[in-house]
Amino acid sequence: MVEPVGNHYVVARPVYSEKLFDEEHEKLHRYHKTFWDHLKLYFRCSPERVKKIALGLFPVASWLPAYHFKEWILSDIVSGINTGLVSVLQGLAFALLVNVPPGYGLYAAFFSVLVYFIFGTSRHISVGPFPVLSLMVGGAVVRLVPDDFTVNGTLVNISKIDEERVIVAASVTFLAGILQLLMGILQFGFVVIYLSQSLISGFTTAAAIHVVISQLKFMFQLTVPGFNKPFGIIYTLESVFSQITKTNIADLVTSLIVLLIVFVVKELNDRYKAKLPTPIPIELLVTVLAALISYFAKFEEKFNVAVVGKLEEGFQAPVAPDISVFQRCIGDSISIAIVGFAVGFSVAKVYSIKHDYPLDGNQELIAFGLGNIVGGSFKGFASSTSLSRSGVQESTGGKTQIAGIISAVIVLIVIVAIGFLLEPLQKSVLASLALGNLKGMLMQFKEIGILWKKDKYDCAIWVVTFLAALFLGLDIGLAAAVAFQLLTVVIRSQIPSCTVLANVGRSDIYKNRKDYTDIYEPEGVKIFRCSSPIFFANVEFFKEKLITAVGFNPLRVLRKRNKALRKIRKMLKKGELEVTSKGFICMANHTPESDEELDNNRIEELDQPTDLTDLPIHIDWSTDLPPTISVPRVDIHSIVLDFSAVSFLDVSAMRVLQKILKEFVRIDIDIYIVGTHEGFLDKLERSAFFDEEIKPSMFFLTIHDAVLHILLKKDIASSPKLKLTEEKGSNNHCIISTSRGLRSREHKVGLLVPAAALHSLWEM
């Protein structure tokens, strides 16, 4: 019964143990599905299920028929044109990161969009090249086809090296696509949960630094070999600065001017985005202007600048991947598959939350996988999504992936018709455009301070991920970062938060005793909370914390008591002790004996319960013992273990927990376990956890139930005022008032307790 009184409440109910609660309240029998039940359900076939699977596999069939043509088509066209122009430029720029001719970036920007239109579930992301993935593919490309690539001991010319690199990039992309497709089919979309936001942020920031370093050779126009190995970034910087005197000044000046213009205009776009009808297409304007100036000023002839060069018109025939590349790049492909999906899904999730529509992680894997398979077949490289490009598509009014199709049409026009107009464009301009899109990732350095204030572990994950990816390389760095992140989870669970609780405000609320002044701790009672699962890795830590909380080791106390009993029996037998009404009296001087002599090679007997049946007097261990006998004093009689945050207990932990509970019980300390979740007791029973010493009756619903039970039990045992009255079927009712502490109603537990008696316990 709950009685609301203003902003307080009064609850009247019995004091419940788990056993009593189950006896009074009938539980429903629930059938838990087995593995075979789930398997049958998964492979069940019906018209509705076939339709659901078909619509899930081809999401376009669900949203395209419901497309609001009149309201959305104009917005999608405008958005598609803007996004397409950005895609063209980013495709050309990010191809430099892959170390392939710029034209192949257009293939990556085209095919992935077409596939995602059919299979993707996000309406707003723009699929295509992403700088981090491009750099990861480029690392594999440079490792397999270095600048000094030889065939049969003979150096190969530049055009042949480019052909080999294109095949390697396409093969790595194809394999990454297969892995993504398999993960999607096998429902491995959950893998993204192992990449936390802190890890992704630190990883992409390190990748942005790699992008900056990799583009220096185009900005300075230097011949810098690729170093795809641990600490490769240091070797790259060493190579750049050792050749700094060979810098092409025209390329450097052009790069700096373009970079400055792009940064300034992008800052204006961000600052005045609410007032601008559409962001200023600075990449397009700079590209057109730079190409015109380079063409009419004949930069290539006069200043020997590096230009894009001839872009092949149309598409090349699809090629089969090189199987030998698969064997040498499986690690790279796994990293690319996971990072590509994690980044793409993270960006898609932002827009799905903003516009309130569902995402399917497994279907996203299938969409990205098929996109990379098709793109790799046509000599493209790995694609995902770019936050900047997706931002353009969404901010310019894009409603659906129709905008994506329009952007693909723009890329198609460049591929088949007007690509030749970009031939005089300097590569240093493309490098600057690539760097201009890194502002968001480079600004993630600010997160270090924020994470430090919020969570030290997340801050450590960010820093370790950044340093690992920066110095060990993106592939090894990602693996190291995931390992470190999982290690932090182990550390957090292996060193759980354990606290001693006390009653706050004389109510039913129990908090950390160190945090409040108005606390009440029942005499002789310790309330101990563990805020973590207990398993093989942390059970010893739990045991140490519990022993520290109670102030003594129960096994040591038990052994001391059994040793004391041996001494007492021996002294009684020799007549050195006499039993009186006041206790023991020493009749003669007793020669102390060493513990080793008393043990007499029977140490295991000291761990057994104390046996007092053969003694002529009951020994109270808290009173004075014979002068020659010393036993640690124990000032508590009950321990309450709050397991409300213990989600599971493994077999190793059960054994240790059972052992330590028995040690406490054997020194006459009552143990109560509260707040266990559903099925906890059933699991303990199946594991043969209970016996004559450890019983199910020690489990209570809440801390307050256990405390009330302890207080009542001790008061009945010690107070002559309490009258024992057997009443069949009666209940133990209390009224808990959050404002005035505990009051008793005519208290019934098979006992009749005067109202003032229980209340007086709270005035102690």
PDB file of C-alpha atoms in Angstrom, residues 91-265:
ATOM      1  CA  GLY A  91      37.531  12.248 -56.148  1.00  0.00           C
ATOM      2  CA  LEU A  92      40.436  13.815 -58.031  1.00  0.00           C
ATOM      3  CA  ALA A  93      42.095  15.045 -54.815  1.00  0.00           C
ATOM      4  CA  PHE A  94      41.746  11.843 -52.816  1.00  0.00           C
ATOM      5  CA  ALA A  95      43.150   9.786 -55.699  1.00  0.00           C
ATOM      6  CA  LEU A  96      46.480  11.399 -54.872  1.00  0.00           C
ATOM      7  CA  LEU A  97      46.250   9.825 -51.404  1.00  0.00           C
ATOM      8  CA  VAL A  98      45.851   6.413 -53.051  1.00  0.00           C
ATOM      9  CA  ASN A  99      48.891   7.108 -55.259  1.00  0.00           C
ATOM     10  CA  VAL A 100      46.965   6.452 -58.479  1.00  0.00           C
ATOM     11  CA  PRO A 101      46.234   8.838 -61.377  1.00  0.00           C
ATOM     12  CA  PRO A 102      43.530  11.401 -60.414  1.00  0.00           C
ATOM     13  CA  GLY A 103      41.003  10.151 -62.983  1.00  0.00           C
ATOM     14  CA  TYR A 104      40.429   6.921 -61.075  1.00  0.00           C
ATOM     15  CA  GLY A 105      38.989   8.916 -58.196  1.00  0.00           C
ATOM     16  CA  LEU A 106      36.026   9.731 -60.450  1.00  0.00           C
ATOM     17  CA  TYR A 107      35.203   6.019 -60.757  1.00  0.00           C
ATOM     18  CA  ALA A 108      35.197   5.720 -56.973  1.00  0.00           C
ATOM     19  CA  ALA A 109      32.851   8.718 -56.766  1.00  0.00           C
ATOM     20  CA  PHE A 110      30.447   7.285 -59.370  1.00  0.00           C
ATOM     21  CA  PHE A 111      29.808   3.567 -58.875  1.00  0.00           C
ATOM     22  CA  SER A 112      29.467   3.585 -55.090  1.00  0.00           C
ATOM     23  CA  VAL A 113      26.648   6.168 -55.315  1.00  0.00           C
ATOM     24  CA  LEU A 114      24.657   4.045 -57.774  1.00  0.00           C
ATOM     25  CA  VAL A 115      24.915   0.953 -55.584  1.00  0.00           C
ATOM     26  CA  TYR A 116      24.067   2.833 -52.395  1.00  0.00           C
ATOM     27  CA  PHE A 117      20.962   4.319 -54.043  1.00  0.00           C
ATOM     28  CA  ILE A 118      19.542   0.785 -54.339  1.00  0.00           C
ATOM     29  CA  PHE A 119      20.825  -0.866 -51.159  1.00  0.00           C
ATOM     30  CA  GLY A 120      21.477   1.934 -48.648  1.00  0.00           C
ATOM     31  CA  THR A 121      19.152   2.948 -45.812  1.00  0.00           C
ATOM     32  CA  SER A 122      20.340   6.524 -45.168  1.00  0.00           C
ATOM     33  CA  ARG A 123      18.630   9.295 -47.131  1.00  0.00           C
ATOM     34  CA  HIS A 124      21.206  12.016 -46.622  1.00  0.00           C
ATOM     35  CA  ILE A 125      24.802  10.749 -46.732  1.00  0.00           C
ATOM     36  CA  SER A 126      26.909  11.233 -49.830  1.00  0.00           C
ATOM     37  CA  VAL A 127      28.832   8.055 -50.607  1.00  0.00           C
ATOM     38  CA  GLY A 128      32.227   8.217 -52.258  1.00  0.00           C
ATOM     39  CA  PRO A 129      35.945   8.664 -51.511  1.00  0.00           C
ATOM     40  CA  PHE A 130      36.927   9.452 -47.930  1.00  0.00           C
ATOM     41  CA  PRO A 131      40.446  10.730 -47.100  1.00  0.00           C
ATOM     42  CA  VAL A 132      41.151   8.257 -44.286  1.00  0.00           C
ATOM     43  CA  LEU A 133      40.171   5.236 -46.399  1.00  0.00           C
ATOM     44  CA  SER A 134      42.037   6.611 -49.389  1.00  0.00           C
ATOM     45  CA  LEU A 135      45.158   6.936 -47.270  1.00  0.00           C
ATOM     46  CA  MET A 136      44.749   3.371 -45.942  1.00  0.00           C
ATOM     47  CA  VAL A 137      44.401   2.009 -49.481  1.00  0.00           C
ATOM     48  CA  GLY A 138      47.378   4.136 -50.517  1.00  0.00           C
ATOM     49  CA  GLY A 139      49.466   2.566 -47.757  1.00  0.00           C
ATOM     50  CA  ALA A 140      48.828  -0.904 -49.156  1.00  0.00           C
ATOM     51  CA  VAL A 141      49.479   0.330 -52.699  1.00  0.00           C
ATOM     52  CA  VAL A 142      52.871   1.852 -51.849  1.00  0.00           C
ATOM     53  CA  ARG A 143      53.918  -1.222 -49.867  1.00  0.00           C
ATOM     54  CA  LEU A 144      53.183  -3.588 -52.763  1.00  0.00           C
ATOM     55  CA  VAL A 145      54.212  -1.258 -55.609  1.00  0.00           C
ATOM     56  CA  PRO A 146      56.918   1.119 -54.345  1.00  0.00           C
ATOM     57  CA  ASP A 147      58.441   3.894 -56.434  1.00  0.00           C
ATOM     58  CA  ASP A 148      61.429   1.668 -57.219  1.00  0.00           C
ATOM     59  CA  PHE A 149      59.200  -1.208 -58.321  1.00  0.00           C
ATOM     60  CA  THR A 150      61.069  -3.820 -60.376  1.00  0.00           C
ATOM     61  CA  VAL A 151      60.062  -6.785 -62.519  1.00  0.00           C
ATOM     62  CA  ASN A 152      62.710  -9.517 -62.873  1.00  0.00           C
ATOM     63  CA  GLY A 153      65.290  -7.099 -61.503  1.00  0.00           C
ATOM     64  CA  THR A 154      64.462  -4.368 -64.023  1.00  0.00           C
ATOM     65  CA  LEU A 155      63.081  -0.974 -63.014  1.00  0.00           C
ATOM     66  CA  VAL A 156      59.613  -0.308 -64.380  1.00  0.00           C
ATOM     67  CA  ASN A 157      58.587   3.005 -65.967  1.00  0.00           C
ATOM     68  CA  ILE A 158      56.064   5.375 -64.388  1.00  0.00           C
ATOM     69  CA  SER A 159      53.088   4.330 -66.555  1.00  0.00           C
ATOM     70  CA  LYS A 160      53.612   0.665 -65.709  1.00  0.00           C
ATOM     71  CA  ILE A 161      53.870   1.505 -61.985  1.00  0.00           C
ATOM     72  CA  ASP A 162      50.585   3.426 -62.218  1.00  0.00           C
ATOM     73  CA  GLU A 163      48.886   0.444 -63.870  1.00  0.00           C
ATOM     74  CA  GLU A 164      50.125  -1.910 -61.146  1.00  0.00           C
ATOM     75  CA  ARG A 165      49.012   0.493 -58.429  1.00  0.00           C
ATOM     76  CA  VAL A 166      45.536   0.793 -59.936  1.00  0.00           C
ATOM     77  CA  ILE A 167      45.181  -3.006 -59.920  1.00  0.00           C
ATOM     78  CA  VAL A 168      46.385  -3.241 -56.312  1.00  0.00           C
ATOM     79  CA  ALA A 169      44.008  -0.464 -55.172  1.00  0.00           C
ATOM     80  CA  ALA A 170      41.103  -2.122 -56.989  1.00  0.00           C
ATOM     81  CA  SER A 171      41.955  -5.553 -55.529  1.00  0.00           C
ATOM     82  CA  VAL A 172      42.224  -4.243 -51.961  1.00  0.00           C
ATOM     83  CA  THR A 173      38.908  -2.441 -52.412  1.00  0.00           C
ATOM     84  CA  PHE A 174      37.266  -5.560 -53.861  1.00  0.00           C
ATOM     85  CA  LEU A 175      38.430  -7.673 -50.910  1.00  0.00           C
ATOM     86  CA  ALA A 176      37.259  -5.045 -48.402  1.00  0.00           C
ATOM     87  CA  GLY A 177      33.873  -5.079 -50.150  1.00  0.00           C
ATOM     88  CA  ILE A 178      33.639  -8.871 -49.887  1.00  0.00           C
ATOM     89  CA  LEU A 179      34.405  -8.672 -46.163  1.00  0.00           C
ATOM     90  CA  GLN A 180      31.750  -5.981 -45.636  1.00  0.00           C
ATOM     91  CA  LEU A 181      29.204  -8.001 -47.621  1.00  0.00           C
ATOM     92  CA  LEU A 182      29.911 -11.143 -45.593  1.00  0.00           C
ATOM     93  CA  MET A 183      29.640  -9.220 -42.320  1.00  0.00           C
ATOM     94  CA  GLY A 184      26.306  -7.811 -43.447  1.00  0.00           C
ATOM     95  CA  ILE A 185      24.940 -11.218 -44.466  1.00  0.00           C
ATOM     96  CA  LEU A 186      26.126 -12.758 -41.181  1.00  0.00           C
ATOM     97  CA  GLN A 187      24.510  -9.896 -39.224  1.00  0.00           C
ATOM     98  CA  PHE A 188      27.821  -8.525 -37.940  1.00  0.00           C
ATOM     99  CA  GLY A 189      26.615  -4.941 -37.929  1.00  0.00           C
ATOM    100  CA  PHE A 190      27.152  -4.877 -34.185  1.00  0.00           C
ATOM    101  CA  VAL A 191      30.935  -4.766 -34.769  1.00  0.00           C
ATOM    102  CA  VAL A 192      30.700  -0.976 -34.854  1.00  0.00           C
ATOM    103  CA  ILE A 193      29.955  -0.940 -31.119  1.00  0.00           C
ATOM    104  CA  TYR A 194      33.578  -1.903 -30.472  1.00  0.00           C
ATOM    105  CA  LEU A 195      34.686   1.370 -32.021  1.00  0.00           C
ATOM    106  CA  SER A 196      33.767   4.035 -29.487  1.00  0.00           C
ATOM    107  CA  GLN A 197      33.342   7.673 -30.395  1.00  0.00           C
ATOM    108  CA  SER A 198      36.608   8.492 -28.615  1.00  0.00           C
ATOM    109  CA  LEU A 199      38.449   5.854 -30.642  1.00  0.00           C
ATOM    110  CA  ILE A 200      36.975   7.017 -33.958  1.00  0.00           C
ATOM    111  CA  SER A 201      37.767  10.641 -33.128  1.00  0.00           C
ATOM    112  CA  GLY A 202      41.391   9.905 -32.186  1.00  0.00           C
ATOM    113  CA  PHE A 203      41.836   7.643 -35.211  1.00  0.00           C
ATOM    114  CA  THR A 204      40.439  10.121 -37.755  1.00  0.00           C
ATOM    115  CA  THR A 205      42.518  12.942 -36.232  1.00  0.00           C
ATOM    116  CA  ALA A 206      45.676  10.872 -36.659  1.00  0.00           C
ATOM    117  CA  ALA A 207      44.561  10.008 -40.190  1.00  0.00           C
ATOM    118  CA  ALA A 208      44.147  13.723 -40.901  1.00  0.00           C
ATOM    119  CA  ILE A 209      47.770  14.306 -39.837  1.00  0.00           C
ATOM    120  CA  HIS A 210      48.824  11.470 -42.163  1.00  0.00           C
ATOM    121  CA  VAL A 211      46.884  13.130 -44.988  1.00  0.00           C
ATOM    122  CA  VAL A 212      48.649  16.439 -44.357  1.00  0.00           C
ATOM    123  CA  ILE A 213      52.075  14.794 -44.392  1.00  0.00           C
ATOM    124  CA  SER A 214      51.281  12.742 -47.501  1.00  0.00           C
ATOM    125  CA  GLN A 215      50.259  15.835 -49.443  1.00  0.00           C
ATOM    126  CA  LEU A 216      53.466  17.736 -48.739  1.00  0.00           C
ATOM    127  CA  LYS A 217      55.195  16.046 -51.671  1.00  0.00           C
ATOM    128  CA  PHE A 218      52.560  17.458 -54.045  1.00  0.00           C
ATOM    129  CA  MET A 219      52.649  20.916 -52.488  1.00  0.00           C
ATOM    130  CA  PHE A 220      56.473  21.047 -52.691  1.00  0.00           C
ATOM    131  CA  GLN A 221      56.627  18.820 -55.804  1.00  0.00           C
ATOM    132  CA  LEU A 222      59.213  16.487 -54.335  1.00  0.00           C
ATOM    133  CA  THR A 223      59.929  12.838 -54.999  1.00  0.00           C
ATOM    134  CA  VAL A 224      59.120  11.209 -51.669  1.00  0.00           C
ATOM    135  CA  PRO A 225      58.899   7.403 -51.451  1.00  0.00           C
ATOM    136  CA  GLY A 226      56.093   5.808 -49.471  1.00  0.00           C
ATOM    137  CA  PHE A 227      56.911   4.453 -46.018  1.00  0.00           C
ATOM    138  CA  ASN A 228      54.062   2.144 -45.048  1.00  0.00           C
ATOM    139  CA  LYS A 229      55.587   0.802 -41.856  1.00  0.00           C
ATOM    140  CA  PRO A 230      55.730   1.722 -38.174  1.00  0.00           C
ATOM    141  CA  PHE A 231      57.082   5.264 -37.702  1.00  0.00           C
ATOM    142  CA  GLY A 232      56.684   5.798 -41.446  1.00  0.00           C
ATOM    143  CA  ILE A 233      55.472   9.346 -40.807  1.00  0.00           C
ATOM    144  CA  ILE A 234      58.876  10.228 -39.330  1.00  0.00           C
ATOM    145  CA  TYR A 235      60.713   8.773 -42.325  1.00  0.00           C
ATOM    146  CA  THR A 236      58.398  10.714 -44.651  1.00  0.00           C
ATOM    147  CA  LEU A 237      59.103  14.004 -42.869  1.00  0.00           C
ATOM    148  CA  GLU A 238      62.830  13.243 -42.940  1.00  0.00           C
ATOM    149  CA  SER A 239      62.645  12.657 -46.708  1.00  0.00           C
ATOM    150  CA  VAL A 240      60.666  15.873 -47.271  1.00  0.00           C
ATOM    151  CA  PHE A 241      63.007  18.104 -45.274  1.00  0.00           C
ATOM    152  CA  SER A 242      66.127  16.518 -46.745  1.00  0.00           C
ATOM    153  CA  GLN A 243      64.901  17.643 -50.208  1.00  0.00           C
ATOM    154  CA  ILE A 244      63.400  20.959 -49.153  1.00  0.00           C
ATOM    155  CA  THR A 245      65.867  22.883 -51.323  1.00  0.00           C
ATOM    156  CA  LYS A 246      64.375  21.222 -54.429  1.00  0.00           C
ATOM    157  CA  THR A 247      60.934  22.742 -53.785  1.00  0.00           C
ATOM    158  CA  ASN A 248      59.001  23.985 -56.810  1.00  0.00           C
ATOM    159  CA  ILE A 249      58.168  27.525 -55.718  1.00  0.00           C
ATOM    160  CA  ALA A 250      55.255  27.868 -58.166  1.00  0.00           C
ATOM    161  CA  ASP A 251      53.537  24.783 -56.746  1.00  0.00           C
ATOM    162  CA  LEU A 252      54.183  25.877 -53.157  1.00  0.00           C
ATOM    163  CA  VAL A 253      52.847  29.400 -53.684  1.00  0.00           C
ATOM    164  CA  THR A 254      49.785  28.091 -55.527  1.00  0.00           C
ATOM    165  CA  SER A 255      49.106  25.597 -52.728  1.00  0.00           C
ATOM    166  CA  LEU A 256      49.335  28.191 -49.986  1.00  0.00           C
ATOM    167  CA  ILE A 257      47.077  30.653 -51.830  1.00  0.00           C
ATOM    168  CA  VAL A 258      44.442  28.014 -52.560  1.00  0.00           C
ATOM    169  CA  LEU A 259      44.619  26.713 -48.984  1.00  0.00           C
ATOM    170  CA  LEU A 260      44.157  30.203 -47.549  1.00  0.00           C
ATOM    171  CA  ILE A 261      41.203  30.980 -49.809  1.00  0.00           C
ATOM    172  CA  VAL A 262      39.491  27.657 -49.094  1.00  0.00           C
ATOM    173  CA  PHE A 263      39.897  27.995 -45.316  1.00  0.00           C
ATOM    174  CA  VAL A 264      38.624  31.589 -45.256  1.00  0.00           C
ATOM    175  CA  VAL A 265      35.572  30.898 -47.421  1.00  0.00           C
TER     176      VAL A 265
END
